[in-house]
PDB file of C-alpha atoms in Angstrom:
ATOM      1  CA  MET A   1     -15.047  29.245  -0.560  1.00  0.00           C
ATOM      2  CA  GLU A   2     -14.144  28.010  -4.080  1.00  0.00           C
ATOM      3  CA  TRP A   3     -11.421  25.766  -2.487  1.00  0.00           C
ATOM      4  CA  ILE A   4     -13.951  23.777  -0.344  1.00  0.00           C
ATOM      5  CA  ALA A   5     -15.091  21.525  -3.324  1.00  0.00           C
ATOM      6  CA  PRO A   6     -11.525  20.861  -4.529  1.00  0.00           C
ATOM      7  CA  LEU A   7     -10.150  20.164  -1.067  1.00  0.00           C
ATOM      8  CA  LEU A   8     -13.069  17.688  -0.429  1.00  0.00           C
ATOM      9  CA  ILE A   9     -12.318  15.946  -3.803  1.00  0.00           C
ATOM     10  CA  VAL A  10      -8.576  15.586  -2.943  1.00  0.00           C
ATOM     11  CA  LEU A  11      -9.394  14.257   0.542  1.00  0.00           C
ATOM     12  CA  ALA A  12     -11.897  11.890  -0.768  1.00  0.00           C
ATOM     13  CA  SER A  13      -9.493  10.620  -3.597  1.00  0.00           C
ATOM     14  CA  VAL A  14      -6.798   9.990  -0.714  1.00  0.00           C
ATOM     15  CA  ALA A  15      -9.333   8.071   1.110  1.00  0.00           C
ATOM     16  CA  ALA A  16     -10.420   6.048  -1.810  1.00  0.00           C
ATOM     17  CA  MET A  17      -6.830   5.164  -2.844  1.00  0.00           C
ATOM     18  CA  GLU A  18      -6.443   3.182   0.570  1.00  0.00           C
ATOM     19  CA  TRP A  19      -9.269   0.979  -0.725  1.00  0.00           C
ATOM     20  CA  VAL A  20      -7.784   0.800  -4.254  1.00  0.00           C
ATOM     21  CA  ALA A  21      -4.382   0.102  -2.847  1.00  0.00           C
ATOM     22  CA  TRP A  22      -5.934  -2.774  -0.277  1.00  0.00           C
ATOM     23  CA  ALA A  23      -7.963  -4.412  -3.480  1.00  0.00           C
ATOM     24  CA  SER A  24      -4.977  -4.125  -5.797  1.00  0.00           C
ATOM     25  CA  HIS A  25      -2.580  -5.508  -3.222  1.00  0.00           C
ATOM     26  CA  LYS A  26      -4.769  -8.298  -2.271  1.00  0.00           C
ATOM     27  CA  TYR A  27      -6.135  -9.323  -5.765  1.00  0.00           C
ATOM     28  CA  VAL A  28      -3.602  -7.953  -8.338  1.00  0.00           C
ATOM     29  CA  MET A  29       0.026  -8.107  -6.439  1.00  0.00           C
ATOM     30  CA  HIS A  30      -0.976 -11.556  -4.746  1.00  0.00           C
ATOM     31  CA  GLY A  31      -2.726 -12.638  -7.771  1.00  0.00           C
ATOM     32  CA  PHE A  32      -1.849 -12.300 -11.375  1.00  0.00           C
ATOM     33  CA  GLY A  33       0.713  -9.533 -10.695  1.00  0.00           C
ATOM     34  CA  TRP A  34       2.732 -11.774  -8.348  1.00  0.00           C
ATOM     35  CA  ALA A  35       5.618 -11.733 -10.857  1.00  0.00           C
ATOM     36  CA  TRP A  36       6.342  -8.015  -9.973  1.00  0.00           C
ATOM     37  CA  HIS A  37       5.517  -8.198  -6.352  1.00  0.00           C
ATOM     38  CA  ARG A  38       7.375 -11.481  -5.464  1.00  0.00           C
ATOM     39  CA  ASP A  39      10.696  -9.876  -4.872  1.00  0.00           C
ATOM     40  CA  HIS A  40       9.108  -7.497  -2.230  1.00  0.00           C
ATOM     41  CA  HIS A  41       8.403 -10.575  -0.233  1.00  0.00           C
ATOM     42  CA  GLU A  42      11.846 -12.054  -0.511  1.00  0.00           C
ATOM     43  CA  PRO A  43      15.286 -10.912   1.030  1.00  0.00           C
ATOM     44  CA  HIS A  44      17.432  -9.097  -1.368  1.00  0.00           C
ATOM     45  CA  ASP A  45      20.219  -6.388  -1.175  1.00  0.00           C
ATOM     46  CA  ARG A  46      19.088  -4.413  -4.522  1.00  0.00           C
ATOM     47  CA  LEU A  47      17.970  -0.688  -4.464  1.00  0.00           C
ATOM     48  CA  LEU A  48      15.050  -1.382  -6.598  1.00  0.00           C
ATOM     49  CA  GLU A  49      12.553  -4.155  -6.898  1.00  0.00           C
ATOM     50  CA  LYS A  50      10.223  -5.207  -9.566  1.00  0.00           C
ATOM     51  CA  ASN A  51       7.414  -4.272  -7.266  1.00  0.00           C
ATOM     52  CA  ASP A  52       8.405  -0.719  -7.565  1.00  0.00           C
ATOM     53  CA  LEU A  53       6.859  -0.929 -11.127  1.00  0.00           C
ATOM     54  CA  PHE A  54       3.631  -0.829  -9.242  1.00  0.00           C
ATOM     55  CA  ALA A  55       4.239   2.826  -8.442  1.00  0.00           C
ATOM     56  CA  LEU A  56       4.548   3.461 -12.073  1.00  0.00           C
ATOM     57  CA  VAL A  57       0.981   2.446 -12.281  1.00  0.00           C
ATOM     58  CA  GLY A  58       0.002   4.649  -9.734  1.00  0.00           C
ATOM     59  CA  ALA A  59       1.719   7.563 -11.249  1.00  0.00           C
ATOM     60  CA  GLY A  60       0.118   6.933 -14.339  1.00  0.00           C
ATOM     61  CA  MET A  61      -3.324   6.935 -12.676  1.00  0.00           C
ATOM     62  CA  SER A  62      -2.367  10.319 -11.429  1.00  0.00           C
ATOM     63  CA  ILE A  63      -1.237  11.758 -14.691  1.00  0.00           C
ATOM     64  CA  ALA A  64      -4.215  10.467 -16.579  1.00  0.00           C
ATOM     65  CA  MET A  65      -6.564  12.314 -14.170  1.00  0.00           C
ATOM     66  CA  PHE A  66      -4.480  15.607 -14.401  1.00  0.00           C
ATOM     67  CA  ALA A  67      -4.685  15.194 -18.391  1.00  0.00           C
ATOM     68  CA  VAL A  68      -8.576  14.521 -18.078  1.00  0.00           C
ATOM     69  CA  GLY A  69      -8.784  17.677 -15.894  1.00  0.00           C
ATOM     70  CA  SER A  70      -6.670  19.904 -18.079  1.00  0.00           C
ATOM     71  CA  PRO A  71      -8.155  22.084 -20.522  1.00  0.00           C
ATOM     72  CA  LEU A  72      -4.763  22.213 -22.356  1.00  0.00           C
ATOM     73  CA  VAL A  73      -4.946  18.511 -22.974  1.00  0.00           C
ATOM     74  CA  MET A  74      -8.736  18.165 -23.302  1.00  0.00           C
ATOM     75  CA  GLY A  75      -9.893  21.371 -24.410  1.00  0.00           C
ATOM     76  CA  ALA A  76     -13.558  22.401 -23.639  1.00  0.00           C
ATOM     77  CA  GLY A  77     -14.057  18.709 -22.728  1.00  0.00           C
ATOM     78  CA  ALA A  78     -11.902  18.893 -19.881  1.00  0.00           C
ATOM     79  CA  TRP A  79     -13.514  17.413 -16.481  1.00  0.00           C
ATOM     80  CA  TRP A  80     -12.323  19.716 -13.639  1.00  0.00           C
ATOM     81  CA  PRO A  81     -12.603  17.368 -11.010  1.00  0.00           C
ATOM     82  CA  GLY A  82     -10.130  15.176 -12.707  1.00  0.00           C
ATOM     83  CA  THR A  83      -7.117  17.574 -11.719  1.00  0.00           C
ATOM     84  CA  TRP A  84      -7.980  17.359  -7.913  1.00  0.00           C
ATOM     85  CA  ILE A  85      -8.491  13.578  -8.218  1.00  0.00           C
ATOM     86  CA  GLY A  86      -5.273  13.418  -9.845  1.00  0.00           C
ATOM     87  CA  LEU A  87      -3.695  15.511  -6.827  1.00  0.00           C
ATOM     88  CA  GLY A  88      -5.409  12.994  -4.411  1.00  0.00           C
ATOM     89  CA  ILE A  89      -3.805  10.028  -5.961  1.00  0.00           C
ATOM     90  CA  LEU A  90      -0.427  11.927  -6.026  1.00  0.00           C
ATOM     91  CA  ALA A  91      -0.769  12.830  -2.430  1.00  0.00           C
ATOM     92  CA  TYR A  92      -1.467   9.259  -1.595  1.00  0.00           C
ATOM     93  CA  GLY A  93       1.462   8.057  -3.370  1.00  0.00           C
ATOM     94  CA  VAL A  94       3.651  10.318  -1.399  1.00  0.00           C
ATOM     95  CA  ILE A  95       1.986   9.001   1.893  1.00  0.00           C
ATOM     96  CA  TYR A  96       2.384   5.418   0.788  1.00  0.00           C
ATOM     97  CA  THR A  97       6.205   6.172   0.015  1.00  0.00           C
ATOM     98  CA  LEU A  98       6.922   7.455   3.385  1.00  0.00           C
ATOM     99  CA  VAL A  99       4.793   5.181   5.452  1.00  0.00           C
ATOM    100  CA  HIS A 100       5.576   1.688   3.496  1.00  0.00           C
ATOM    101  CA  ASP A 101       8.782   2.245   2.012  1.00  0.00           C
ATOM    102  CA  GLY A 102      10.244   4.673   4.334  1.00  0.00           C
ATOM    103  CA  LEU A 103       8.778   3.808   7.881  1.00  0.00           C
ATOM    104  CA  VAL A 104       7.977   0.121   7.373  1.00  0.00           C
ATOM    105  CA  HIS A 105      10.748  -1.133   5.045  1.00  0.00           C
ATOM    106  CA  GLN A 106      13.272   1.760   6.094  1.00  0.00           C
ATOM    107  CA  ARG A 107      14.396   2.318   2.625  1.00  0.00           C
ATOM    108  CA  TYR A 108      14.892   5.813   2.899  1.00  0.00           C
ATOM    109  CA  PHE A 109      15.395   6.567   6.819  1.00  0.00           C
ATOM    110  CA  ARG A 110      15.928   4.684   9.772  1.00  0.00           C
ATOM    111  CA  TRP A 111      13.229   4.995  12.744  1.00  0.00           C
ATOM    112  CA  VAL A 112      11.669   2.171  14.642  1.00  0.00           C
ATOM    113  CA  PRO A 113       8.718   3.530  16.597  1.00  0.00           C
ATOM    114  CA  ARG A 114       8.053   2.299  19.992  1.00  0.00           C
ATOM    115  CA  SER A 115       4.556   3.084  20.397  1.00  0.00           C
ATOM    116  CA  GLY A 116       1.457   4.448  18.749  1.00  0.00           C
ATOM    117  CA  TYR A 117       0.045   4.148  15.356  1.00  0.00           C
ATOM    118  CA  ALA A 118       3.232   4.233  13.513  1.00  0.00           C
ATOM    119  CA  ARG A 119       4.304   1.024  15.547  1.00  0.00           C
ATOM    120  CA  ARG A 120       0.964  -0.486  14.649  1.00  0.00           C
ATOM    121  CA  LEU A 121       1.559   0.173  11.047  1.00  0.00           C
ATOM    122  CA  VAL A 122       4.865  -1.514  11.260  1.00  0.00           C
ATOM    123  CA  GLN A 123       3.571  -4.552  13.068  1.00  0.00           C
ATOM    124  CA  ALA A 124       0.643  -4.943  10.676  1.00  0.00           C
ATOM    125  CA  HIS A 125       2.691  -4.994   7.498  1.00  0.00           C
ATOM    126  CA  ARG A 126       5.243  -7.278   9.093  1.00  0.00           C
ATOM    127  CA  LEU A 127       2.709  -9.646   9.619  1.00  0.00           C
ATOM    128  CA  HIS A 128       1.680  -9.188   6.221  1.00  0.00           C
ATOM    129  CA  HIS A 129       5.309 -10.394   5.273  1.00  0.00           C
ATOM    130  CA  ALA A 130       5.076 -13.308   7.709  1.00  0.00           C
ATOM    131  CA  THR A 131       3.747 -15.629   4.943  1.00  0.00           C
ATOM    132  CA  ILE A 132       5.638 -17.330   2.324  1.00  0.00           C
ATOM    133  CA  GLY A 133       4.360 -17.128  -1.234  1.00  0.00           C
ATOM    134  CA  LYS A 134       1.430 -15.302  -2.319  1.00  0.00           C
ATOM    135  CA  GLU A 135      -1.402 -17.419  -0.745  1.00  0.00           C
ATOM    136  CA  GLY A 136      -3.261 -16.348   2.487  1.00  0.00           C
ATOM    137  CA  GLY A 137      -1.968 -13.287   4.173  1.00  0.00           C
ATOM    138  CA  VAL A 138      -3.368 -10.430   6.258  1.00  0.00           C
ATOM    139  CA  SER A 139      -3.026  -6.796   6.343  1.00  0.00           C
ATOM    140  CA  PHE A 140      -3.182  -5.894   2.533  1.00  0.00           C
ATOM    141  CA  GLY A 141      -3.768  -1.998   3.155  1.00  0.00           C
ATOM    142  CA  PHE A 142      -1.175   0.461   3.614  1.00  0.00           C
ATOM    143  CA  VAL A 143      -2.206   3.229   5.902  1.00  0.00           C
ATOM    144  CA  ILE A 144      -4.990   1.583   7.810  1.00  0.00           C
ATOM    145  CA  ALA A 145      -3.740  -1.133  10.047  1.00  0.00           C
ATOM    146  CA  ARG A 146      -5.773  -3.549  12.025  1.00  0.00           C
ATOM    147  CA  ASP A 147      -4.895  -4.736  15.510  1.00  0.00           C
ATOM    148  CA  PRO A 148      -1.776  -6.968  15.470  1.00  0.00           C
ATOM    149  CA  ALA A 149      -3.431  -9.332  17.890  1.00  0.00           C
ATOM    150  CA  ARG A 150      -6.297  -9.987  15.548  1.00  0.00           C
ATOM    151  CA  LEU A 151      -3.872 -10.178  12.571  1.00  0.00           C
ATOM    152  CA  LYS A 152      -1.767 -12.944  14.468  1.00  0.00           C
ATOM    153  CA  ALA A 153      -5.071 -14.761  15.275  1.00  0.00           C
ATOM    154  CA  GLU A 154      -6.082 -14.542  11.501  1.00  0.00           C
ATOM    155  CA  LEU A 155      -2.757 -15.887  10.466  1.00  0.00           C
ATOM    156  CA  LYS A 156      -2.744 -18.905  12.730  1.00  0.00           C
ATOM    157  CA  ARG A 157      -6.377 -19.735  11.393  1.00  0.00           C
ATOM    158  CA  GLN A 158      -4.845 -19.621   7.845  1.00  0.00           C
ATOM    159  CA  ARG A 159      -2.082 -21.635   8.697  1.00  0.00           C
ATOM    160  CA  GLU A 160      -4.291 -24.219  10.573  1.00  0.00           C
ATOM    161  CA  ALA A 161      -6.440 -24.404   7.438  1.00  0.00           C
ATOM    162  CA  GLY A 162      -3.741 -25.044   5.176  1.00  0.00           C
ATOM    163  CA  ILE A 163      -4.402 -21.695   3.413  1.00  0.00           C
ATOM    164  CA  ALA A 164      -0.883 -19.938   4.299  1.00  0.00           C
ATOM    165  CA  VAL A 165       2.579 -20.975   5.000  1.00  0.00           C
ATOM    166  CA  VAL A 166       3.725 -18.845   7.901  1.00  0.00           C
ATOM    167  CA  ARG A 167       7.493 -18.042   8.445  1.00  0.00           C
ATOM    168  CA  GLU A 168       8.981 -19.722  11.565  1.00  0.00           C
ATOM    169  CA  SER A 169      10.047 -16.639  12.996  1.00  0.00           C
ATOM    170  CA  LEU A 170       6.313 -15.774  13.704  1.00  0.00           C
ATOM    171  CA  GLY A 171       6.155 -18.614  16.181  1.00  0.00           C
ATOM    172  CA  GLY A 172       4.301 -20.478  13.495  1.00  0.00           C
TER     173      GLY A 172
END
């Protein structure tokens, strides 16, 4: 039963990372970090984007937590949950890479879901990309996707209020 606490910490860390990802996407990437994130919202034919630098930030968070939890690094001052938090951050990074980069942007494989939650994820993220520029927008999370109909209504409200410029392809 010694594995229950570490497992719960890993699972809680994965769940918490969706909130961290949402907040950093909304307030950092679409805020002062726009210089790194902009090319992710613009068409290009490059293999890598400046936006990929954010993956290094996530990796740094995971590595830092592994270090904090390691007696080899911290000696007697090691904080044992740090290792499991680091593993949760790493697991979220793998999920993010498969879902966002793989499924939604098809950087690694080609599959267009026709139904279910995978389709909802793709639709929600495409609606996120429906705006031009960093202002406004919807669906800043990566794994939890709101109802696309509600997201479309929110985009329409933002466009009418002058908060966001919506691409014409959305019907806007």
